[in-house]
Coordinates of C-alpha atoms in Angstrom, one line a residue:
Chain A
X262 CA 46.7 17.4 4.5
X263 CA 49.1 14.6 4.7
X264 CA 50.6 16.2 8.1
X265 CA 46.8 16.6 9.2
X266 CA 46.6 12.9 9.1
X267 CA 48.7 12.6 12.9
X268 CA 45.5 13.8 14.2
X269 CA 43.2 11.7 15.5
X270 CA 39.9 13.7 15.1
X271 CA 40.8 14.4 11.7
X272 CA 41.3 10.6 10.9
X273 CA 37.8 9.9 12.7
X274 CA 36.6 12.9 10.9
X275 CA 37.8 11.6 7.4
X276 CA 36.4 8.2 8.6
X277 CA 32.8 9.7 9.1
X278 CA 33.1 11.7 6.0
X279 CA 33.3 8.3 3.8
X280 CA 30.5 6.4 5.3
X281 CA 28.1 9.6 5.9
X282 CA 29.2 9.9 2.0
X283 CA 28.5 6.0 1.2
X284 CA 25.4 5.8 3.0
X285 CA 24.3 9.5 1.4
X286 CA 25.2 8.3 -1.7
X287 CA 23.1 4.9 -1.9
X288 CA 20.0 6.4 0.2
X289 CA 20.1 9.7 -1.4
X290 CA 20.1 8.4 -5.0
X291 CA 16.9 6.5 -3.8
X292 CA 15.7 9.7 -2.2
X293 CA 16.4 11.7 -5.7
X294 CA 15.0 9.8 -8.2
X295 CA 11.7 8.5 -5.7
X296 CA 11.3 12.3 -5.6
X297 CA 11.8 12.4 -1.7
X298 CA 14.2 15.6 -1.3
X299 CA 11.1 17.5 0.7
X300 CA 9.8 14.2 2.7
X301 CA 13.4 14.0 3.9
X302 CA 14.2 17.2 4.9
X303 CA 10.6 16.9 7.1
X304 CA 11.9 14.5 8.8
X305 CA 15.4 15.3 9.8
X306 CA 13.6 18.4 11.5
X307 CA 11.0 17.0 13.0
X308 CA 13.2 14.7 14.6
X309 CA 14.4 18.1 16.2
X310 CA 10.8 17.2 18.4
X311 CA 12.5 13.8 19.2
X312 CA 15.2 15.0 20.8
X313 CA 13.6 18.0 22.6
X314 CA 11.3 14.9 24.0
X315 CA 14.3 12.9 25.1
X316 CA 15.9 15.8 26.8
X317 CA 13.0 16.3 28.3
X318 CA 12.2 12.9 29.6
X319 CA 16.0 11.7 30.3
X320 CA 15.9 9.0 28.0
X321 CA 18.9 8.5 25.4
X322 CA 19.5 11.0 23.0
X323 CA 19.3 8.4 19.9
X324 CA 16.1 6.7 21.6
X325 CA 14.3 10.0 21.5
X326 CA 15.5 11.5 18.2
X327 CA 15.0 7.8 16.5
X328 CA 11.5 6.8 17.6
X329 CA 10.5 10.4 17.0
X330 CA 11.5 10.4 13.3
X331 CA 10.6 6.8 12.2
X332 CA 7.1 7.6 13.5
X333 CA 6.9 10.9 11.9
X334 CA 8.3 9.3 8.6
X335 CA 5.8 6.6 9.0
X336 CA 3.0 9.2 8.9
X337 CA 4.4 11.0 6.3
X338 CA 4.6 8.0 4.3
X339 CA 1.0 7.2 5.0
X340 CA 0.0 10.6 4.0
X341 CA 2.2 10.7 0.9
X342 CA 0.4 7.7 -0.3
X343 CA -3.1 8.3 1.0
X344 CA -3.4 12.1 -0.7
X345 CA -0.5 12.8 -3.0
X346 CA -1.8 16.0 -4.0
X347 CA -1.5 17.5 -0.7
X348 CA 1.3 15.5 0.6
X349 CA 3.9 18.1 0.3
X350 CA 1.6 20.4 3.0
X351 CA 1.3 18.3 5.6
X352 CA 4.6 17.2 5.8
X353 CA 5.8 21.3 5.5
X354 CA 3.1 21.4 8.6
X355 CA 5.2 18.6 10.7
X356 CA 8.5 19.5 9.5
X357 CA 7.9 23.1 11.5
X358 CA 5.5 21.8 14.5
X359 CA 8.3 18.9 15.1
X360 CA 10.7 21.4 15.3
X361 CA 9.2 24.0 17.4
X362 CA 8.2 21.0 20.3
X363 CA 11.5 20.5 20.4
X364 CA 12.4 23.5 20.7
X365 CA 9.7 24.1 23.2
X366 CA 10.6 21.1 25.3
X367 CA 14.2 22.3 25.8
X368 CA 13.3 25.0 26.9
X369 CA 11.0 23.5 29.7
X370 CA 14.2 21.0 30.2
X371 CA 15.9 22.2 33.1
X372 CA 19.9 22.9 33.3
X373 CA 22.4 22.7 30.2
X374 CA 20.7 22.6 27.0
X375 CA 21.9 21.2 23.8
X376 CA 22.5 24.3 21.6
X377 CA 20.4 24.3 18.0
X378 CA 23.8 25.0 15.8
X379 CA 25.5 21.5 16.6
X380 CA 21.9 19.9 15.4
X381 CA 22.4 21.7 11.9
X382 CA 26.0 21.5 11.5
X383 CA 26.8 18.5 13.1
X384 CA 30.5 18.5 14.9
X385 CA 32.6 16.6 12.0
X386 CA 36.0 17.3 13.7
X387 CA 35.0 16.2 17.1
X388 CA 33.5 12.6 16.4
X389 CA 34.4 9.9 19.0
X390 CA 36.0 6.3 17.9
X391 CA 32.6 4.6 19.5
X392 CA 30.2 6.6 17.2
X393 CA 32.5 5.1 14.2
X394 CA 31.6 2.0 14.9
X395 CA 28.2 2.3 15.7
X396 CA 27.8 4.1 12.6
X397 CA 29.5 1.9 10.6
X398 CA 27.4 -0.9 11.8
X399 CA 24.7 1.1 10.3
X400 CA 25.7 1.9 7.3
X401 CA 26.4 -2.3 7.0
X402 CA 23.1 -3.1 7.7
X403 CA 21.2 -0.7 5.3
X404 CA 23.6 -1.5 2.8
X405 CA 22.6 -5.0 3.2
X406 CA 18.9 -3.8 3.2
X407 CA 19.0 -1.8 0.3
X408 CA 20.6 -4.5 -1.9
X409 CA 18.6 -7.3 -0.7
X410 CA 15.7 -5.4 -2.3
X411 CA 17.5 -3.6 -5.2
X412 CA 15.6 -5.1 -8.0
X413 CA 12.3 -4.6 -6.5
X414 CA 13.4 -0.9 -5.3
X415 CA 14.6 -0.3 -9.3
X416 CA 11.4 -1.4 -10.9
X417 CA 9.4 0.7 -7.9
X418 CA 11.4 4.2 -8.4
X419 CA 11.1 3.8 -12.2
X420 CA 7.6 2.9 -12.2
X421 CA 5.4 2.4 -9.2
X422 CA 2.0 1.0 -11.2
X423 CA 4.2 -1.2 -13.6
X424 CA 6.1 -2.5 -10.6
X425 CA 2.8 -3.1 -8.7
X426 CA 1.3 -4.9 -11.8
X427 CA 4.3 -6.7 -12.1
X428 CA 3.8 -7.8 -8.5
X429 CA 5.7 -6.3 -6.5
X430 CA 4.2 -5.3 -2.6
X431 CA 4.8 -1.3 -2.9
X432 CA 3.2 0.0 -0.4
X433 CA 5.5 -2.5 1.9
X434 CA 8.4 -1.7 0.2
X435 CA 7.4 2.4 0.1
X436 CA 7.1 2.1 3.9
X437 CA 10.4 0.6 4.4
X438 CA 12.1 2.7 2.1
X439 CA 11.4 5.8 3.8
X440 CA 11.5 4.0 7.4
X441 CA 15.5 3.8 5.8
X442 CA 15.7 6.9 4.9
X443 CA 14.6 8.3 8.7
X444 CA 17.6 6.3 10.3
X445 CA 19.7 7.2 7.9
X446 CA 19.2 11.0 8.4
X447 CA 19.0 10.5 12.3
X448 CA 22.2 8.6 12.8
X449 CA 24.3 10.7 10.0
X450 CA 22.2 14.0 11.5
X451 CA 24.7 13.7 14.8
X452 CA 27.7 13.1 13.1
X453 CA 27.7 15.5 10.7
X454 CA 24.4 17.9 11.0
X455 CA 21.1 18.4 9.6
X456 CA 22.3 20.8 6.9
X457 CA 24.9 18.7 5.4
X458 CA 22.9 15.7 5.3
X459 CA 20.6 17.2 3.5
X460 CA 23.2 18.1 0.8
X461 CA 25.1 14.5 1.0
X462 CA 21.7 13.1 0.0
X463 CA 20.8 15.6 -2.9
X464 CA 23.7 17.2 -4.5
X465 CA 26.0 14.1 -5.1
X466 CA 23.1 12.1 -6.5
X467 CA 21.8 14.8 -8.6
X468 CA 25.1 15.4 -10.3
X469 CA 25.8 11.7 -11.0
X470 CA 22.5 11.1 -12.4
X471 CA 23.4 13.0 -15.9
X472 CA 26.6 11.0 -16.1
X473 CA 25.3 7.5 -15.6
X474 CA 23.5 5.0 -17.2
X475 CA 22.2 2.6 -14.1
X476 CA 21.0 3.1 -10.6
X477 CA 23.7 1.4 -9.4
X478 CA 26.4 3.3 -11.0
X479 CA 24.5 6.4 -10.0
X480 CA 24.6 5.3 -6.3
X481 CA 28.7 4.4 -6.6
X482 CA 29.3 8.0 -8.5
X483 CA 27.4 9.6 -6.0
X484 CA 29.8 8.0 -2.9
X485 CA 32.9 9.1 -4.6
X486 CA 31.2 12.6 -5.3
X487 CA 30.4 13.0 -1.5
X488 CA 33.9 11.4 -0.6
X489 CA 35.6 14.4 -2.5
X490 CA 33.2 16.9 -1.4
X491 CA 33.9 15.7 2.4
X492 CA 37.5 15.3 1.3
X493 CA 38.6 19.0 0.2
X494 CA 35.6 20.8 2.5
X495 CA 38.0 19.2 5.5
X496 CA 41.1 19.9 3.8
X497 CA 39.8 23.6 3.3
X498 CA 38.4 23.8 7.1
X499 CA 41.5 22.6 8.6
X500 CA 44.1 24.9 6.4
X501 CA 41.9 28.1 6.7
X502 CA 40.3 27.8 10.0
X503 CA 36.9 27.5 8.8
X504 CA 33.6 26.1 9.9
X505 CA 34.0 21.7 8.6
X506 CA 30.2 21.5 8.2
X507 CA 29.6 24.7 6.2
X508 CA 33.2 23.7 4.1
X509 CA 31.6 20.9 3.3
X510 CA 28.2 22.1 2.1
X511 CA 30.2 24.7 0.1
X512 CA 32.4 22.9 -1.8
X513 CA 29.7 20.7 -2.4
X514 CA 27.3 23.6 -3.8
X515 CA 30.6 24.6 -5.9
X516 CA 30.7 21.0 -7.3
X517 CA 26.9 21.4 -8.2
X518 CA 27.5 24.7 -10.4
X519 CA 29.9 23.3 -11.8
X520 CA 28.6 20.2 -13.3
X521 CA 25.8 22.9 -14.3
X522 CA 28.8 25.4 -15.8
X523 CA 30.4 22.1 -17.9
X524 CA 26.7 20.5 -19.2
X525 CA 26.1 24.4 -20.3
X526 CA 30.2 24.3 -22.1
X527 CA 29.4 21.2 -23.4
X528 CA 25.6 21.5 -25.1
X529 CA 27.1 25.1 -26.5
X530 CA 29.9 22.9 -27.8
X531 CA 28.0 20.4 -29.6
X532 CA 26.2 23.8 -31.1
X533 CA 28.7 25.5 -32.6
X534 CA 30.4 22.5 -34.0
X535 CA 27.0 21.2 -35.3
X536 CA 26.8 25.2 -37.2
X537 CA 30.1 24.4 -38.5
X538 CA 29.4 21.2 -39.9
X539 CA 26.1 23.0 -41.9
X540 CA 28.0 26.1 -43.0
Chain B
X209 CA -15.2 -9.2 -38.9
X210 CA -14.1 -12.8 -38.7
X211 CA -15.5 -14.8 -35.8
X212 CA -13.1 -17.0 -34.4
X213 CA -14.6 -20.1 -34.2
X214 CA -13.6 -21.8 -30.9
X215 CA -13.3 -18.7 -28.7
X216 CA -10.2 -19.0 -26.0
X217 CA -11.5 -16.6 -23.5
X218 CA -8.3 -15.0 -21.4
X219 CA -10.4 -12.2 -19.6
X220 CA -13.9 -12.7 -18.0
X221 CA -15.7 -9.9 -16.5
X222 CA -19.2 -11.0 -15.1
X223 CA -21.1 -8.5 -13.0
X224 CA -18.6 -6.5 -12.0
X225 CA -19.9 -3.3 -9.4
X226 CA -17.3 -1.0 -8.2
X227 CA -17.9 2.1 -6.1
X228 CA -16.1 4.9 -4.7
X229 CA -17.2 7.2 -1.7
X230 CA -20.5 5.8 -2.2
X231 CA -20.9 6.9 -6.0
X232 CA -21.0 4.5 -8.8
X233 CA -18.4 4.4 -11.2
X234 CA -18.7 0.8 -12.5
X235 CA -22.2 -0.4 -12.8
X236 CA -22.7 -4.3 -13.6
X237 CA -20.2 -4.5 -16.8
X238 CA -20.1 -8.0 -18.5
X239 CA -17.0 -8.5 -21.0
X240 CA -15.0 -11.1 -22.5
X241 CA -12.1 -10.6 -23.8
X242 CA -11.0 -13.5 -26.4
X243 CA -7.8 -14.7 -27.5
X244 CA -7.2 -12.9 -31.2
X245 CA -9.7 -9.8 -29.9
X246 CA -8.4 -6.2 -30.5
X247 CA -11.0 -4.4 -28.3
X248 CA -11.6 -0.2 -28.0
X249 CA -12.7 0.7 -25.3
X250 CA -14.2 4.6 -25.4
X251 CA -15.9 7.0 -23.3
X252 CA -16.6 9.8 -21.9
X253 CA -13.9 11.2 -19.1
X254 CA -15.3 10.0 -16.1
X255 CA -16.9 7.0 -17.7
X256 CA -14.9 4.6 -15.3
X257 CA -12.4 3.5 -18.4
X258 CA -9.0 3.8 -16.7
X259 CA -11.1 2.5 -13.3
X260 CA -11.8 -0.8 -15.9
X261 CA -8.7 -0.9 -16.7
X262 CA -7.3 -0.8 -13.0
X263 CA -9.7 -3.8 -12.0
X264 CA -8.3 -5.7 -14.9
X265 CA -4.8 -5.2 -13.8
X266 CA -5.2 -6.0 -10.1
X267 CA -5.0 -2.5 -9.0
X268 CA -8.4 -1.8 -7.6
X269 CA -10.6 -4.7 -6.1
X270 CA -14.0 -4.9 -7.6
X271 CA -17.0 -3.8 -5.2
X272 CA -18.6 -6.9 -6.8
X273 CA -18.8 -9.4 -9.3
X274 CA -15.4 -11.0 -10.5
X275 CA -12.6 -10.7 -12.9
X276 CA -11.1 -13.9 -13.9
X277 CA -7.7 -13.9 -16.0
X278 CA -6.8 -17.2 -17.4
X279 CA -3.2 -17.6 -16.2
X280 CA -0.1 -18.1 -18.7
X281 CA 1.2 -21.7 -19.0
X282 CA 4.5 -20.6 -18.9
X283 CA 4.5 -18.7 -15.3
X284 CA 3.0 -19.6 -11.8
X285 CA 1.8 -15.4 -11.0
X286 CA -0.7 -14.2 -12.8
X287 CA 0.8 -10.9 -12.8
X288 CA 2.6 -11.4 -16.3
X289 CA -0.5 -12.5 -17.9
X290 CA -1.0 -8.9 -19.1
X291 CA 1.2 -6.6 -20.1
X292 CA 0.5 -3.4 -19.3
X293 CA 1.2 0.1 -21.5
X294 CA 0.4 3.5 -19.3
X295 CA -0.7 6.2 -20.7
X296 CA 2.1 8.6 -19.9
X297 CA 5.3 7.9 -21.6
X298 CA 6.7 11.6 -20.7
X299 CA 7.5 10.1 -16.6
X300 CA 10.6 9.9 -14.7
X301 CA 12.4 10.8 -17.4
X302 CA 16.2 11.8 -16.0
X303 CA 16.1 8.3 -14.0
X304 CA 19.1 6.9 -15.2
X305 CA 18.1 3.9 -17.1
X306 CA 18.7 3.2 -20.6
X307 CA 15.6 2.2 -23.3
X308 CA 17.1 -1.5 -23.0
X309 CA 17.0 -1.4 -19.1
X310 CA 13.1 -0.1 -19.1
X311 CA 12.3 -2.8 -21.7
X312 CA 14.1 -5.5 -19.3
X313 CA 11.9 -4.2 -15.9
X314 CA 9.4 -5.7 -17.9
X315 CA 10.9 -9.1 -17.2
X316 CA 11.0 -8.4 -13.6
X317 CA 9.8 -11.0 -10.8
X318 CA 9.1 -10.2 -7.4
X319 CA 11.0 -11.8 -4.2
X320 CA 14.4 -11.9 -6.5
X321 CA 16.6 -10.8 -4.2
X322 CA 20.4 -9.4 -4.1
X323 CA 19.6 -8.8 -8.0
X324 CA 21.6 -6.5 -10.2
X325 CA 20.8 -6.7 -13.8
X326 CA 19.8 -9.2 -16.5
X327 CA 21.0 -12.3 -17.7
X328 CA 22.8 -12.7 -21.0
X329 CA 19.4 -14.4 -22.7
X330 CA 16.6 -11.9 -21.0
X331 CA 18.8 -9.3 -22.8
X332 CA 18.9 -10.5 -25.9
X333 CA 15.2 -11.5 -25.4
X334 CA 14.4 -7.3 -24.7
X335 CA 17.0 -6.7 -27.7
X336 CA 14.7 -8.8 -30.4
X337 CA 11.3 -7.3 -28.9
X338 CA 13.0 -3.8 -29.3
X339 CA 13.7 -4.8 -33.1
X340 CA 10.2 -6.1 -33.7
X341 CA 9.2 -2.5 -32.6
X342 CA 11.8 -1.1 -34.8
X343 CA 13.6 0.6 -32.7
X344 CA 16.8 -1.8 -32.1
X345 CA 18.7 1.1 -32.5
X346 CA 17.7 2.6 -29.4
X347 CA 18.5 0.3 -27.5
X348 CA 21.4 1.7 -25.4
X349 CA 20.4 5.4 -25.3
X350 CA 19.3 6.6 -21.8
X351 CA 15.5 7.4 -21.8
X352 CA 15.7 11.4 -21.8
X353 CA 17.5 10.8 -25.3
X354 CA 14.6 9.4 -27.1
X355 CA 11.6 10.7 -28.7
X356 CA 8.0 10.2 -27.0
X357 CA 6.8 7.7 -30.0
X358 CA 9.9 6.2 -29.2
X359 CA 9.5 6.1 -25.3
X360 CA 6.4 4.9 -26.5
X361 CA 7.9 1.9 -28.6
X362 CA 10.0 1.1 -25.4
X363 CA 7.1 1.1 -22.9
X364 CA 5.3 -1.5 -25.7
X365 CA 8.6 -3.5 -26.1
X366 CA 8.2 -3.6 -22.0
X367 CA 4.8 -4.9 -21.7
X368 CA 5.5 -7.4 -24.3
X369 CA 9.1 -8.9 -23.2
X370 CA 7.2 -10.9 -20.7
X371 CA 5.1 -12.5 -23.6
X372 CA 1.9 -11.8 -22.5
X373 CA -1.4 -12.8 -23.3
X374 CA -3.2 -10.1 -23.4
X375 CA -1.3 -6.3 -24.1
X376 CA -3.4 -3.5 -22.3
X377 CA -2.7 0.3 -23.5
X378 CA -4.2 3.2 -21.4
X379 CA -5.1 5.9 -24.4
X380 CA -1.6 5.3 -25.9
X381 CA -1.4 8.1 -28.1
X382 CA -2.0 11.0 -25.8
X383 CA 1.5 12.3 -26.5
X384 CA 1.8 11.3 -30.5
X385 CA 1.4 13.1 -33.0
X386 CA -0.8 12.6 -35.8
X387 CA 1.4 10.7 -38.2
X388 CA 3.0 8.8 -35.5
X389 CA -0.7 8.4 -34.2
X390 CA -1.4 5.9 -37.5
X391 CA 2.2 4.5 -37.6
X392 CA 1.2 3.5 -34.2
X393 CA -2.1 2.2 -34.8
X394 CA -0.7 0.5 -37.7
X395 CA 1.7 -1.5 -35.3
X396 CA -1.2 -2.2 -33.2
X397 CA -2.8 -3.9 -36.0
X398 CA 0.3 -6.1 -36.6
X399 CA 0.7 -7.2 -33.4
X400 CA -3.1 -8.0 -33.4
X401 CA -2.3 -11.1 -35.6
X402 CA -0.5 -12.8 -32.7
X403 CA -1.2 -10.7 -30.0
X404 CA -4.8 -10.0 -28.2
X405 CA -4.9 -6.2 -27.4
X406 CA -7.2 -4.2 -25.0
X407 CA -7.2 -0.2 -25.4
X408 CA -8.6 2.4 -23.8
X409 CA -9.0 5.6 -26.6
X410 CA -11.0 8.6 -27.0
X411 CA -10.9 8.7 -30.3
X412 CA -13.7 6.3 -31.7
X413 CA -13.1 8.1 -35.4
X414 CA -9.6 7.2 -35.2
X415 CA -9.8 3.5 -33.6
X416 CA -12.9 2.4 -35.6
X417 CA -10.9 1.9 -38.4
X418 CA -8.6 -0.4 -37.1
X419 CA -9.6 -2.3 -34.0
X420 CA -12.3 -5.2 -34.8
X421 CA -14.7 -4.5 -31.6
X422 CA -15.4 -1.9 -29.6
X423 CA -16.9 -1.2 -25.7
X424 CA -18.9 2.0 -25.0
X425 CA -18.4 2.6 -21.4
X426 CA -20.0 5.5 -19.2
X427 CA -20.9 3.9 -15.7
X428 CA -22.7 0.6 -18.2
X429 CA -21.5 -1.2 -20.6
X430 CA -22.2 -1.4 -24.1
X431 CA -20.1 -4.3 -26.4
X432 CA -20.0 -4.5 -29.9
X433 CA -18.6 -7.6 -30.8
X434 CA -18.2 -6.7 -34.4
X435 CA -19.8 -3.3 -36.6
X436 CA -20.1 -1.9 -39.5
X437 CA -17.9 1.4 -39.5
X438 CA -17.8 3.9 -41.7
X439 CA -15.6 7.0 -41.5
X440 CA -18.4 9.3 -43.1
X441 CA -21.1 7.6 -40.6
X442 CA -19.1 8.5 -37.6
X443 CA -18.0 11.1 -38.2
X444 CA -21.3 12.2 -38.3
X445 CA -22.1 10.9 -35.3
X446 CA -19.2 11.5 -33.2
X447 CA -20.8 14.9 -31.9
X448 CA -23.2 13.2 -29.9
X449 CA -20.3 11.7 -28.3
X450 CA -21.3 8.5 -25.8
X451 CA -22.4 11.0 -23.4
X452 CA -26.2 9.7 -23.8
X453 CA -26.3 7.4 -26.7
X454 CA -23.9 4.8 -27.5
X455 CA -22.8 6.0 -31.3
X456 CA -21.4 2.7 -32.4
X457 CA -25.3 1.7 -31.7
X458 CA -26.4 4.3 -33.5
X459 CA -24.3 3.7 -36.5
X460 CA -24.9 -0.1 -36.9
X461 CA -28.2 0.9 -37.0
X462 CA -28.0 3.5 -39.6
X463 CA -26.0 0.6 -42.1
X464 CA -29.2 -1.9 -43.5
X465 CA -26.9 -5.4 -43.2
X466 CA -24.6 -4.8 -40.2
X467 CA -24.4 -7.9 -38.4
X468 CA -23.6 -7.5 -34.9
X469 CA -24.1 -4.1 -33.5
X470 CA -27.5 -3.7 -31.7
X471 CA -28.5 -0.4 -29.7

């Protein structure tokens, strides 16, 4: 790896890798335990529409794929607030209709297209130095957002009625949460792709939260979780020639049975020294 | 029944309507709840009981009619007047927070910002309320380690960390057994002595022995500031159920010298 390290695009890639994995890990713990895995996934495809729109119409591709999520997040907030029983349909309906217009309207866009693979995998290894920054400044300013509001967002994911009786505006705060997440997903989506966003902002976050006692040390486990995961998925990529994104995802997945395999050693553990304590 | 004799009033409901798609769930409900008071409030499902409850909190807005909750001295918002206890203590339960973290939410303020955890005196404030509950040494267990009477304990220590005046409970033993079902009724009745409490149960046969009033609700309202209870009585009774009649009513009636009950 050390050798790999002359190479520019797999410095910018290891760059992109730690703040897709610090943003994943402090907006996908929020996701996880606010129950928003599904809600997220909905809109990281139907911001497929978005970009299909601004292909269509010329604009920028971040205009498009931006305004197109944050206003189908928006709505899927509403609706997740407005009829939770039903929620999880309507958002399965605009997840697939999102994707399908823009599918649609790139096919009605004349000359080269953007191919659907690089949307759900992401290009890792080909990042340019500008989208760094640009995505650094991101991750900066929902960092910033997220922790101005920590106390309010603990007391809301633990207990939305409490929080509300206790004060606090959660509906606002609801809105803005998932208006976050929607950024988040569209600016890490072209960096690293839809697929392994979608694991950055579940698996890490799911592991950690067995191990730790706080949302915020569930939120700094899950950053160095994705950092590794990022970390060896590039080291296997680039010393076997495979595929960064679905690496990543892998090694990831592996990381997941895994803490599954050792909670499974460990319960069986405690059994049989528990038998041998009452023999 | 002792009647307290200057009555500090902390919750008054006058005239309160509230509907829903056009149907009536409240319908012109009068209470007021007194400082000292440890009212039951029962009824059929349906009967607009959790809705009560709601409007008392803040959560709904009445249709009409007003709710008036005298504010604590000791805070500006009238949010931490009550302290609330919800009926399901089985929720969120893998969220990474520890029983002393879930008691110390209860201290939380709005519009605190850049916030990450507790100061040294609200934690030993959550520790003591924790040991008045008895369960001190639970304190630093995560929440998916505990018990449901103890999750219980701990959603009871959180509703009471922020010293309020009047503790709610939404039918807090749905998930108790039946011995920790009167170990919890018999904290109830401890706290009562310095605490007003305002419960929403099922289980008139149960509550009747240790509450001092009770409110019949199904759409109306009836209040029985005080009655005479007796297990046999009830128990007789409670087929009827409040679905038509409102059995505290009926027993009061059925015992010659009960003061207060009417029908």
């Amino acid at each position: 790896m050390i050798d790999a390290l002359q190479f520019e695009f797999i410095r910018n890639a290891l760059l992109a890798g730690l703040l897709a994995s610090i943003i994943c890990g402090v907006v996908g713990t929020l996701i996880v335990v606010n129950r928003l895995v599904f809600l997220s996934g909905g809109i990281a495809h139907s911001a497929y529409g978005g970009i299909g729109l601004a292909f269509f119409m010329g604009w920028p591709y971040m205009l498009g794929a931006t305004s197109f999520a944050f206003a189908s997040s928006m709505v899927m907030a509403a609706v997740s607030l407005k009829s939770k029983q039903r929620a999880d349909t309507i958002i399965g309906v605009m997840w697939s209709v999102g994707m399908a217009t823009g599918i649609l309207l790139l096919d009605m866009t004349p000359g080269y297209n953007v191919d659907l693979m690089s949307y759900l995998f992401g290009s890792i290894l080909s990042v340019p130095g500008s989208e760094l920054i640009s995505m650094g400044g991101l991750t900066a300013a929902i960092l910033l957002l997220i922790f101005f509001f920590y106390d309010d967002l603990l007391a809301m994911s633990y207990d939305e009625e409490f929080a509300q009786v206790r004060g606090v505006a959660v509906r606002r705060l609801y809105f803005m949460l998932i208006g976050t997440v929607a950024v988040t997903v569209v600016i890490v989506v072209q960096v690293v792709g839809l697929i392994l966003v979608i694991a950055l902002l579940t698996i890490p976050p799911y592991i950690a939260e067995k191990y730790t006692k706080s949302l915020l040390q569930m939120m700094m486990l899950s950053c160095l979780l994705g950092m590794g995961f990022i970390a060896a998925g590039l080291w296997g990529a680039y010393r076997y020639d495979l595929t960064s994104g679905a690496a990543i995802i892998f090694v990831a997945g592996a990381g997941f049975f895994l803490s599954l395999f050792v909670d499974k050693m460990v319960s069986m553990r405690k059994k049989r020294l528990w038998l041998k304590a009452h023999e | 029944m002792n009647i307290v004799s200057i009555a500090e009033p902390i919750v008054e409901i006058s005239n309160l309507c509230y509907s829903n798609d056009g149907i009536d769930i409240l319908h012109d409900i009068n209470l007021t709840v007194n400082k000292g008071d440890f009212i039951a409030i029962i009824g059929p499902n349906g009967g607009g009981k959790t809705t009560l409850l709601k409007l008392i909190l803040g959560l709904l807005k009445p249709t009409r009619g007003t709710i008036t909750i005298k504010e604590n001295t000791r805070t500006r918002s009238g949010a931490s007047a009550i302290g609330y206890v919800p009926q399901h203590v089985n929720h969120n339960l893998s969220f990474p927070a520890t029983a002393l973290d879930v008691v110390l939410m209860g201290t939380h303020k709005p519009g605190r910002r850049f916030r990450f955890g507790n100061t040294a005196a609200e934690k030993e404030d959550a520790r003591e309320t924790l040991a008045k509950l008895g369960i001190a040494d639970c304190a630093d267990r995560k929440i998916i380690a505990l018990s449901g009477g103890q999750r219980q304990r701990v959603l009871i220590a959180r509703a009471l960390v922020s010293h309020p005046k009047l503790l709610v409970l939404d039918e807090p033993t749905a998930s108790i057994d039946t011995k920790g079902q009167t170990e919890f009724y018999e904290l109830l009745v401890e706290l009562n002595k310095e605490q007003t409490i305002l419960m929403v149960s099922h289980d008139l046969l149960v509550v009747s022995k240790y509450v001092k009033s009770i409110a019949c609700l199904n759409r109306r309202m009836h209040y029985h500031q005080s009655f005479g209870s007796s297990g046999e009585v009830l128990d007789a009774f409670y087929s009827c159920s409040v679905e038509e009649i409102c059995p505290v009513g009926v027993i009061s009636k059925g015992i010659p010298d009960s003061s207060g009950g009417r029908a």
